[in-house]
Coordinates of C-alpha atoms (C1' of nucleotides) in Angstrom, one line a residue:
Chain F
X131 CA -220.5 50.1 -5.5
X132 CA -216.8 49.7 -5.4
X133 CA -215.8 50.4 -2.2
X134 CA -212.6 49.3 -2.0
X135 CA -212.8 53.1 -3.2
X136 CA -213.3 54.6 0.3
X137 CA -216.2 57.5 1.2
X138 CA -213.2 60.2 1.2
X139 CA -213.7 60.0 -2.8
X140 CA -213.6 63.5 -5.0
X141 CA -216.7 65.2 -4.3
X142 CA -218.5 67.6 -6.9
X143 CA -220.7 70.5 -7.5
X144 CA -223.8 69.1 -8.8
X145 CA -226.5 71.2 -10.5
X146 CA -230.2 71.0 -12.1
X147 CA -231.1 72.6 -15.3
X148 CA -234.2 72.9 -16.7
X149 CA -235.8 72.9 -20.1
X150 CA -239.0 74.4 -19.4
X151 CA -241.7 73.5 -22.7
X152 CA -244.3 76.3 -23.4
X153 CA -246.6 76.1 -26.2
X154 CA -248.5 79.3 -27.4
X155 CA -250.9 77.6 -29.6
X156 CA -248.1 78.5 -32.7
X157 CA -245.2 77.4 -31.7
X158 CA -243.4 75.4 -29.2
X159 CA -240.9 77.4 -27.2
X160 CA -238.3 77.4 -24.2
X161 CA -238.0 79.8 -21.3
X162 CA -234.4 80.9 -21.4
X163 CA -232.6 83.5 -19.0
X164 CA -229.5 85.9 -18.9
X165 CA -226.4 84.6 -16.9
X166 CA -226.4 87.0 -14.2
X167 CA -222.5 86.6 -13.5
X168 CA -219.2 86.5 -15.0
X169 CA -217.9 84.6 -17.4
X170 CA -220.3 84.9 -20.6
X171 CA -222.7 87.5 -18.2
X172 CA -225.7 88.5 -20.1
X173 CA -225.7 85.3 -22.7
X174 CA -228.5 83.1 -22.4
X175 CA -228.7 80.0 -20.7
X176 CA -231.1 77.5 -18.9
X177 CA -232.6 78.0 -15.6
X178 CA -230.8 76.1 -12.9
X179 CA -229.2 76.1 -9.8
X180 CA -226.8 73.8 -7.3
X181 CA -228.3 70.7 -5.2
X182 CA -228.1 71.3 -1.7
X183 CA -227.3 69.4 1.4
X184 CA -230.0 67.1 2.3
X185 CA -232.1 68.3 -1.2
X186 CA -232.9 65.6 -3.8
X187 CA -232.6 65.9 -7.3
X188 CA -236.2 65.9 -8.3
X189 CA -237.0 68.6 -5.0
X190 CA -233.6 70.9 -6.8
X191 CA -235.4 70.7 -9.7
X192 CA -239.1 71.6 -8.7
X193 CA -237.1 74.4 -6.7
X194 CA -235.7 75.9 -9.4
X195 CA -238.9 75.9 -11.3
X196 CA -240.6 77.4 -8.5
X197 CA -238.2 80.2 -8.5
X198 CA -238.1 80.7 -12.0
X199 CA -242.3 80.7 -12.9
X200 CA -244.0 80.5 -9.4
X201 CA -245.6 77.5 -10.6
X202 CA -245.7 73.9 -8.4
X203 CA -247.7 71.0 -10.0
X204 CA -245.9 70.9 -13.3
X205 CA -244.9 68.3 -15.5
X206 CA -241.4 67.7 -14.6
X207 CA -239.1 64.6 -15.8
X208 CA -235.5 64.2 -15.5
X209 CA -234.0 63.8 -18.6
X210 CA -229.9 62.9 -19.2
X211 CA -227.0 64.2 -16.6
X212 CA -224.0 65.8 -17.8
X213 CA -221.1 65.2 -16.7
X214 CA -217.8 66.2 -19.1
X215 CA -215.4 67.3 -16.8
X216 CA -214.9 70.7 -18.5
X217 CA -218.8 71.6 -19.8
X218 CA -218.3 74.8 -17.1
X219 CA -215.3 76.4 -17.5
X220 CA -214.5 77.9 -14.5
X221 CA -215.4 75.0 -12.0
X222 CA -216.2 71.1 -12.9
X223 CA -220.0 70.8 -12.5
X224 CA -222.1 67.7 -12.9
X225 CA -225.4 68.8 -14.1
X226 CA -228.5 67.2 -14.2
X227 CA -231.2 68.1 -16.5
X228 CA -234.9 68.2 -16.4
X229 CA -237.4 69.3 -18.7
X230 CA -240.5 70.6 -17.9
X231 CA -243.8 70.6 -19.8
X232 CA -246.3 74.4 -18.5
X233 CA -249.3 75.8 -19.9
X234 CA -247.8 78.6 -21.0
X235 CA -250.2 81.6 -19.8
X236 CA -250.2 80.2 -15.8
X237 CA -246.7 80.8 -15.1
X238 CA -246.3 84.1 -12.8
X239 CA -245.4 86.7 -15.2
X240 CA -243.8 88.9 -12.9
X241 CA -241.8 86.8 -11.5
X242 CA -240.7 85.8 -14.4
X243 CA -240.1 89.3 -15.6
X244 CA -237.9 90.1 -12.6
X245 CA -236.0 87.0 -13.4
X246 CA -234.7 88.5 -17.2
X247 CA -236.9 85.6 -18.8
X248 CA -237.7 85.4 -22.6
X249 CA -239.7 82.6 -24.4
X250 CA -238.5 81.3 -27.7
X251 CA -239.5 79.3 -30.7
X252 CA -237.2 76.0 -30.5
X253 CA -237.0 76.8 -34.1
X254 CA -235.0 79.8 -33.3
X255 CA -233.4 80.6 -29.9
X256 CA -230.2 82.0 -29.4
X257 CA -227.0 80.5 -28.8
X258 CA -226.5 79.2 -25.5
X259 CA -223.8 79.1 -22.3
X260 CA -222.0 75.8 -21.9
X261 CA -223.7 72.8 -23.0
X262 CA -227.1 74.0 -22.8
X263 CA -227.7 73.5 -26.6
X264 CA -227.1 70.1 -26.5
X265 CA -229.8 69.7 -23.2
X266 CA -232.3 71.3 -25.2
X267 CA -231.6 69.4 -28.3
X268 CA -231.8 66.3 -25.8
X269 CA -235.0 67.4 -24.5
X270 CA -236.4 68.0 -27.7
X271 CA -235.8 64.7 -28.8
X272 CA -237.0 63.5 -26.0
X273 CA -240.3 65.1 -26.0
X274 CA -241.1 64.1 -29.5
X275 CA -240.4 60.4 -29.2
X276 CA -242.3 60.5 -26.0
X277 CA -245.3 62.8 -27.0
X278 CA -246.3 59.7 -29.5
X279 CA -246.3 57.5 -26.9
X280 CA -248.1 59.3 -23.7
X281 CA -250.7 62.0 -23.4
X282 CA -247.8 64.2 -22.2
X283 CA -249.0 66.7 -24.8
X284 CA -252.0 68.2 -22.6
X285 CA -249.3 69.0 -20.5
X286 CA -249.0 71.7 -22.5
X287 CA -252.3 73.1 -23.0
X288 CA -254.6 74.6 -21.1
X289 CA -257.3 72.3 -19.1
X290 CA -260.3 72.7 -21.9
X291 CA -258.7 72.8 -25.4
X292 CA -260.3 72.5 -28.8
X293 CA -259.1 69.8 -31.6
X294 CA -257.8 71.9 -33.9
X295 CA -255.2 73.4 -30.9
X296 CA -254.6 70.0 -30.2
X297 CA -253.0 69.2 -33.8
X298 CA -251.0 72.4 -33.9
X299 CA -249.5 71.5 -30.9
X300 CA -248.4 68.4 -32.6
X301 CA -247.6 69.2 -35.7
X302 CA -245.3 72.2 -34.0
X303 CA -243.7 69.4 -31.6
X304 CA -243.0 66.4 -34.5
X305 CA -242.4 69.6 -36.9
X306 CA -244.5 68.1 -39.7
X307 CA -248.1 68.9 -41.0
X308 CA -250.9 66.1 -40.2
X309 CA -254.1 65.5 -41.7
X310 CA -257.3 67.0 -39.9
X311 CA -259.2 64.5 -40.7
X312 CA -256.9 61.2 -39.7
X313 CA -256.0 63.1 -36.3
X314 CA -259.2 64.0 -35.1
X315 CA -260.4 60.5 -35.9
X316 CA -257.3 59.4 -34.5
X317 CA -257.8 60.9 -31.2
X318 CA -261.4 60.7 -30.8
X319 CA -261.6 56.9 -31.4
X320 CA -259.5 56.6 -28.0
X321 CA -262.2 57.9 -25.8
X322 CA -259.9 59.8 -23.8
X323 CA -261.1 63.2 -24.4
X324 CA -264.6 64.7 -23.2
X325 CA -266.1 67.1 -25.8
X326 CA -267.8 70.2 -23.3
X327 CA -271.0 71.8 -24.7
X328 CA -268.6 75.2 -25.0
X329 CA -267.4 76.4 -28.0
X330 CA -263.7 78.9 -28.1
X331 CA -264.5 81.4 -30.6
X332 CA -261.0 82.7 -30.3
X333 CA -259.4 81.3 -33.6
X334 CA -262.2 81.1 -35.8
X335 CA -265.8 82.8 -36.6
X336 CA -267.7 79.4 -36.4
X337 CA -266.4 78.4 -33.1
X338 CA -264.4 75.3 -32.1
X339 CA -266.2 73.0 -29.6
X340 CA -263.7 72.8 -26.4
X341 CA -262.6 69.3 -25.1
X342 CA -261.0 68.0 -21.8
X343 CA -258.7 64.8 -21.4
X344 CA -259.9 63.2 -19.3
X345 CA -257.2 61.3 -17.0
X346 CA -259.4 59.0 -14.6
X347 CA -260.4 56.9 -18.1
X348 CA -256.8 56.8 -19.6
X349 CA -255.6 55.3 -16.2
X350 CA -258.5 52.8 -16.3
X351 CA -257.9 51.8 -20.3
X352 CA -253.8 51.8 -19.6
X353 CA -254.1 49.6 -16.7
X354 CA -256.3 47.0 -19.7
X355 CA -253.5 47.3 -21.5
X356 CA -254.1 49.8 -23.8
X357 CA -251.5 52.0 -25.2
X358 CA -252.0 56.0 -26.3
X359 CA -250.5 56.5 -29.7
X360 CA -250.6 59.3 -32.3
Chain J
X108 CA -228.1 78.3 -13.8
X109 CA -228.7 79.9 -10.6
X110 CA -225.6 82.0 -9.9
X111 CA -227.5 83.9 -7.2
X112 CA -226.0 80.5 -5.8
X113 CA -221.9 81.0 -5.2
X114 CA -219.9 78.2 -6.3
X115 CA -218.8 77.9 -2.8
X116 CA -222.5 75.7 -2.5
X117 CA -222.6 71.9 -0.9
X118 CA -220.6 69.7 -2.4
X119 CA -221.8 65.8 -3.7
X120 CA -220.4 62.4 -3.6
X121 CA -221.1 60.7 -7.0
X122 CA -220.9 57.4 -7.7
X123 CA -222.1 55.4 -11.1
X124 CA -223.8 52.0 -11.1
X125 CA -223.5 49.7 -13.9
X126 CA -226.4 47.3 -15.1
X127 CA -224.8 44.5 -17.1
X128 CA -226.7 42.7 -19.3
X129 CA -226.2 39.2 -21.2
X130 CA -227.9 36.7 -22.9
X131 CA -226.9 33.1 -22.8
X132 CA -229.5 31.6 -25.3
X133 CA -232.1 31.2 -22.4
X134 CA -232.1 34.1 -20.1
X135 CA -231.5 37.7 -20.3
X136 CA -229.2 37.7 -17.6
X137 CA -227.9 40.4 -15.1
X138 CA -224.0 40.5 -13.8
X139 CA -224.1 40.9 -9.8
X140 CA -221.4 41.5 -7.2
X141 CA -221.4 40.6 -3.0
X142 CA -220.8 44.1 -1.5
X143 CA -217.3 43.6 0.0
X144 CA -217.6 46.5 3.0
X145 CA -220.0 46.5 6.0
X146 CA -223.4 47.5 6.3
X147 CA -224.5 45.0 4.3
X148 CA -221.8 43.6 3.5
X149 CA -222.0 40.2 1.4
X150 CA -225.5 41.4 0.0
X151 CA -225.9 41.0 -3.6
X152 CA -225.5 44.6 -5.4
X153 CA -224.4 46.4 -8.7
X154 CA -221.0 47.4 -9.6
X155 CA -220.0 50.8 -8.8
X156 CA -218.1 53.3 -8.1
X157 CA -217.0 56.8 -7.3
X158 CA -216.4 59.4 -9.7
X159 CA -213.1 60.8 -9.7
X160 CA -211.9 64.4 -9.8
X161 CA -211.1 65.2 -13.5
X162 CA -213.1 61.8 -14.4
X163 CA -216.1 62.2 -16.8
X164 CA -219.2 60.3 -15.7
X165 CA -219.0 58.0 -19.5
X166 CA -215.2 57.7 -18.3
X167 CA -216.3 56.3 -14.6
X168 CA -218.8 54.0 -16.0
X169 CA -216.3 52.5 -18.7
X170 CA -213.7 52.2 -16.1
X171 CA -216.4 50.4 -13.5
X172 CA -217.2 47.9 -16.2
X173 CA -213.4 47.7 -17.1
X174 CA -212.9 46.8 -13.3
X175 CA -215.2 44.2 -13.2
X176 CA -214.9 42.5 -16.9
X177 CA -212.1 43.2 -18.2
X178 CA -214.4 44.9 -21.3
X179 CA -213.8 47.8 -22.9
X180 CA -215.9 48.9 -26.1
X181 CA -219.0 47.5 -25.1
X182 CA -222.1 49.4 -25.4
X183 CA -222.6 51.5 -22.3
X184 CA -225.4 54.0 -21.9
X185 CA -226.2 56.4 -19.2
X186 CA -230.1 55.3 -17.8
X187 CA -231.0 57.5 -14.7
X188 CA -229.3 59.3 -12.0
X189 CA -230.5 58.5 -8.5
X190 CA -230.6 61.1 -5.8
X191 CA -233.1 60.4 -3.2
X192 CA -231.1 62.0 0.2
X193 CA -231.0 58.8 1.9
X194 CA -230.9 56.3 -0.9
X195 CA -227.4 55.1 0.1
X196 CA -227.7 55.3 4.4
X197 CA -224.7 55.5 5.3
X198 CA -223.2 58.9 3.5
X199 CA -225.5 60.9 1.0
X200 CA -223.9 59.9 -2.5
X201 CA -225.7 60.5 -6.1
X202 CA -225.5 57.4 -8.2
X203 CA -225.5 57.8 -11.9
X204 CA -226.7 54.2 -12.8
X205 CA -225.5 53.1 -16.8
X206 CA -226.4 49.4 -18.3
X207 CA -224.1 48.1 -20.5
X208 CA -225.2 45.3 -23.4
X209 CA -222.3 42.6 -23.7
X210 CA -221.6 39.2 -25.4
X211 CA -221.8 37.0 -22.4
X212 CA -218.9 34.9 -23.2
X213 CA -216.5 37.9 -24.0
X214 CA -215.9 39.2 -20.8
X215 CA -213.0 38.4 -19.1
X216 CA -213.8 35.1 -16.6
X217 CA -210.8 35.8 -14.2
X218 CA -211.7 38.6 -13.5
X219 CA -215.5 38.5 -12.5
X220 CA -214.4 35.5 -10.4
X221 CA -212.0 37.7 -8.5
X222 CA -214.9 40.1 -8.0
X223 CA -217.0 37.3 -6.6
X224 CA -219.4 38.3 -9.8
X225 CA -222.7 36.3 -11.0
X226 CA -225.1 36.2 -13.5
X227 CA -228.5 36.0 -12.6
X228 CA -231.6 35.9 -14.6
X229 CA -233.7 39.2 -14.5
X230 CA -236.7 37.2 -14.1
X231 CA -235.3 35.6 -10.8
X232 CA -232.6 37.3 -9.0
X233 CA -231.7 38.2 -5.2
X234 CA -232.8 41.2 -3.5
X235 CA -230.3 44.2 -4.1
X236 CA -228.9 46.9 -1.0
X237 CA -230.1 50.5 -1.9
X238 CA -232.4 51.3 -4.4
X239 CA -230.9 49.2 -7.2
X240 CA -233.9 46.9 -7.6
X241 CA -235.2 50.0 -9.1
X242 CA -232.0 50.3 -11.2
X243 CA -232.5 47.1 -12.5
X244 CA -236.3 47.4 -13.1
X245 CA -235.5 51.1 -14.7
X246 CA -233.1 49.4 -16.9
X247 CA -234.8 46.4 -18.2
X248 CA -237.6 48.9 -19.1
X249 CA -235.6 50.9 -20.9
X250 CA -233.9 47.8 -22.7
X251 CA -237.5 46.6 -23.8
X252 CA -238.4 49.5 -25.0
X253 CA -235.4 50.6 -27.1
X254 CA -234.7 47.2 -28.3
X255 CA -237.8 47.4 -30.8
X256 CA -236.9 50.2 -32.3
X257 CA -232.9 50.4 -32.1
X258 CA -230.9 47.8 -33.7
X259 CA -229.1 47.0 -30.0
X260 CA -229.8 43.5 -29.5
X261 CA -226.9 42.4 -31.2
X262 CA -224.6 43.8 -28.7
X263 CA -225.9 40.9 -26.9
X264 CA -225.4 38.2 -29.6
X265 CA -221.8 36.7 -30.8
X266 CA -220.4 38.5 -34.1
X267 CA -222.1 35.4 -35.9
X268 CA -225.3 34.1 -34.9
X269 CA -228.8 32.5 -36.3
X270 CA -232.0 33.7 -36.6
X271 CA -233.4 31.1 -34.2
X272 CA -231.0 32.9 -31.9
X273 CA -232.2 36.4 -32.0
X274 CA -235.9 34.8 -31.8
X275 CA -234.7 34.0 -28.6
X276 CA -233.0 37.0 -27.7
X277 CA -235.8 39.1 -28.5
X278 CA -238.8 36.4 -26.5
X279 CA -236.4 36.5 -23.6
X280 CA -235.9 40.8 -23.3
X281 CA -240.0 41.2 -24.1
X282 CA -241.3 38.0 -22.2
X283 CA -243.4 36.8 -24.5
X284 CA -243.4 34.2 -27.6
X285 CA -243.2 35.3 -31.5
X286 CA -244.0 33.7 -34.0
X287 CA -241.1 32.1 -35.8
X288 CA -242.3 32.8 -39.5
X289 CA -243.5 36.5 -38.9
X290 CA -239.9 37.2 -37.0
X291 CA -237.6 35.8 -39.7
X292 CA -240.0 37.7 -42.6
X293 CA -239.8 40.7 -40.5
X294 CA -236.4 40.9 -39.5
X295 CA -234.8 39.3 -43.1
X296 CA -236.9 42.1 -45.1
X297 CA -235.1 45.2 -43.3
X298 CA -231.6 43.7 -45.2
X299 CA -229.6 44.5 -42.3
X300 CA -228.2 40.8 -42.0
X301 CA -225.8 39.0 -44.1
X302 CA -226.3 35.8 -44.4
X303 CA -222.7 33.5 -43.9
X304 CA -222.5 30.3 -45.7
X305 CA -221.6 28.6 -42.6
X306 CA -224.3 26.7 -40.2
X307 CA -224.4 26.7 -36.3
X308 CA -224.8 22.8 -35.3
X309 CA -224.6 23.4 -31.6
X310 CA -228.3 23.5 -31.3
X311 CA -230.1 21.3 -33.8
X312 CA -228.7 18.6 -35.8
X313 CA -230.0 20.2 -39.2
X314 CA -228.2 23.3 -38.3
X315 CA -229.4 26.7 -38.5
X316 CA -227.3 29.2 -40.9
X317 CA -225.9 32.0 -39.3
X318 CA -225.9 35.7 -40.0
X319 CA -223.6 39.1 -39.3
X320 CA -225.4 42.6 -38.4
X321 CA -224.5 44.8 -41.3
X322 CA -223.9 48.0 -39.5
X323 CA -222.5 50.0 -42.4
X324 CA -226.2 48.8 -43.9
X325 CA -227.9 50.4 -41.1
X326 CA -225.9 53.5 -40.9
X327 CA -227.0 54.0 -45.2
X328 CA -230.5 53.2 -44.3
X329 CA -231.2 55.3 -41.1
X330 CA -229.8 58.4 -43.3
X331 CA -232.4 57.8 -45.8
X332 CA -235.4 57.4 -43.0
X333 CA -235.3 54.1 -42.9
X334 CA -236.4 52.8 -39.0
X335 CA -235.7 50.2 -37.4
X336 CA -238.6 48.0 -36.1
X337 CA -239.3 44.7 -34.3
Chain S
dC163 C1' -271.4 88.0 -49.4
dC164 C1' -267.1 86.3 -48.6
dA165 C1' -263.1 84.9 -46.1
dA166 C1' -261.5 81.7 -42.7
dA167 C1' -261.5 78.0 -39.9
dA168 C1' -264.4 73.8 -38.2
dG169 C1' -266.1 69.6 -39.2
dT170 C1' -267.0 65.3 -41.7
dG171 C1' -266.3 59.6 -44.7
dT172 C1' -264.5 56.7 -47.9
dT173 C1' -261.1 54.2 -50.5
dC174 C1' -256.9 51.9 -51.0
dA175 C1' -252.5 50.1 -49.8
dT176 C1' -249.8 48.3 -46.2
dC177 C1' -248.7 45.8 -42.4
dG178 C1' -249.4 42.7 -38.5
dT179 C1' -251.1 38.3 -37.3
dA180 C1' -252.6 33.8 -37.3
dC181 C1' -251.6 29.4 -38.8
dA182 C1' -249.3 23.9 -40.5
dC183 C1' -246.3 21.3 -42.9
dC184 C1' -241.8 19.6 -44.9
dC185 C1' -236.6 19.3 -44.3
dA186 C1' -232.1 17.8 -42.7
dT187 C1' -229.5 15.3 -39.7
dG188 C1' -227.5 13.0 -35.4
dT189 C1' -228.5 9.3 -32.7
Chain A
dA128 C1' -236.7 5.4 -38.1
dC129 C1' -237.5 8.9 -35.3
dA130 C1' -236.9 13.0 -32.6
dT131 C1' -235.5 17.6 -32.8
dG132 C1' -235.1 22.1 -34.3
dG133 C1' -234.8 24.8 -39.0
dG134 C1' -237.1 26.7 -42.6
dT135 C1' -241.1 28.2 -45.6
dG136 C1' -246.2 31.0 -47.7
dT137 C1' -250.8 32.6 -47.6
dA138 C1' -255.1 34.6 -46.3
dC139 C1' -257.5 38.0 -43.5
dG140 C1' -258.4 41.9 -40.7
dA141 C1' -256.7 46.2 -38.9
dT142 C1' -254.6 50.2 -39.4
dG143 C1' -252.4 54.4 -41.6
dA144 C1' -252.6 57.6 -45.5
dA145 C1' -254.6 60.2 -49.1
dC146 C1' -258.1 63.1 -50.3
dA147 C1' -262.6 67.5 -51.1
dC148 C1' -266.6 69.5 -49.9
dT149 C1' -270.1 71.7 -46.6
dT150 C1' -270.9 74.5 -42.4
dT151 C1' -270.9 78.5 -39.6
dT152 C1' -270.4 83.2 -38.7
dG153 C1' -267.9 87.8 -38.0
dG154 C1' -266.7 91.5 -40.6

DNA sequence: CCAAAAGTGTTCATCGTACACCCATGT
DNA sequence: ACATGGGTGTACGATGAACACTTTTGG
């Protein structure tokens, strides 16, 4: 720290936004809200909110999700912080983003109906307040170098999934059509996923067998040093 | 964002850390400062300081690293922002920590002696105040990660240097050996480097040719989906 | 009976990896 | 002449990519 800069420094308004992932086995969308106030009241924006006194920036953020969905127990990672002096118009406001990963039917629909929220495809959302675009661009990026990398993905489903959900999920996240064949083989060979004796008969007359990752065995292979890739 | 929240919530101090990284053709190297104000004072820490009023957080860092090396146009990216309520014990303050990649003979020796500045290698360096071990740690992940698949090593290098050299550079920032013939074949086949008719003599009496990062190169490949891969 | 999605193997090209010797030169 | 670091090629195994047909069953 340079302290010959003395603790009566500038001090700011810092915020949290979120990105908040949902996937509804189609496409992968956001949860975006109407600005409640004025300036730009009614346009869409992220969820978010101020850090308080004695409130850390990962506890603002899991508040703000709370409020939002109901939901505690999420996937939730910080992701960049913004800080251009005039990003909020009206007052300078340092905002850190998150992103959050939810299985998209166990959020608390009411509250998120009381709260004005919409899902969209990240294909096609609306225009957003501020600097919001770019946090979701960000996060997007994000989430698809990082969904190769780390079984993040599940995140995103529910707990007992079949395969062929599994692929659409990627292929709507990486935006690019994969072979059945070379994915399932793909993802079977790493023993991370336990097939059930269940089949979801949702999508398809003949039935999809359901699957679970299981977590305890990726720990266990990671820690060997092997490394999840798709 | 939560407007249900007035702007008249708790205001933050904000302070960015800089991790500054250099490579002497040994060690991957970190840039440390003796904290110059009590508690703790004299203890080994990063640069910092406070953002200003009407100061972006990119402007802060650049002027923090300005401060200490008398560098500016060096490649400075934001890593992680900090803000754990009692990281800092004295006052609560939200650290916004960058890591900047520079050529370890550029920067500006007056001046890092007037700060009482010192490299030390990552793999053996003092104990830090705060939580920036966990900066630095944070930071050297994120180095050996992006440096396989971003061409930012060179910001580490001189204008002009040999493949020996960035063998070296590379063994250093991954910690572990490569194999000499599989490096230069690898790295030669992207066509990013041009190689100089001039030879380096400083390090072997045969004298290793050296070679310039073609940027404009990289700029016409990455457009057409070329990536960049150690 | 037929439409619609699930499930299944093989081939080929590419890429990563392992590995040993000669070269040029300063001392 | 010798020690030191620079520079070079090949063979093998592993991995990613392309590709088509059969199965099941609800309507």
């Amino acid at each position: 720290m340079d302290y010959t800069t003395n603790y009566a420094a500038a001090k700011h308004l810092v915020a949290v936004d979120c990105i908040v992932f949902g996937f509804d086995n189609e496409d992968l969308k956001i949860l975006l809200v109407r600005r409640p106030i004025e300036p730009q009241k009614g346009d869409w924006s992220l969820m978010g909110g101020f850090v308080q006194q004695g409130e850390s920036l990962d506890d603002a953020s899991k508040r703000v999700l709370y409020t939002l969905t109901g939901l505690t127990d999420v996937y939730l990672e910080q992701l960049y912080t913004f800080g251009d002096v005039h990003r909020d118009p009206v007052d300078r406001v340092i905002s850190v983003a998150y992103y959050a990963l939810i299985k998209i039917n166990d959020y608390d629909r009411e509250i998120v109906r009381r709260n004005g929220a919409q899902w969209f495809k990240v294909s096609n959302y609306p225009r957003l307040i501020f600097d919001h675009d770019q946090m979701v661009q960000t996060a997007i990026s994000k989430l698809r170098r990082k969904c190769r990398t780390q079984p993040i993905g599940f995140e995103l489903l529910p707990e007992k999934f079949t395969i062929p959900q599994l692929q659409s999920l990627y292929e709507a996240i990486l935006m690019q059509p994969l072979d059945k064949r070379n994915f399932r083989k793909k993802i079977l060979s790493m023993n991370l996923l336990d097939k059930l004796d269940e089949k979801d008969k949702e999508n398809s007359k003949k039935g999809a067998y359901l699957y679970r990752f299981n977590r305890e065995k990726y720990e266990t292979l990671t820690s060997n040093g092997f490394s999840f890739e798709i």
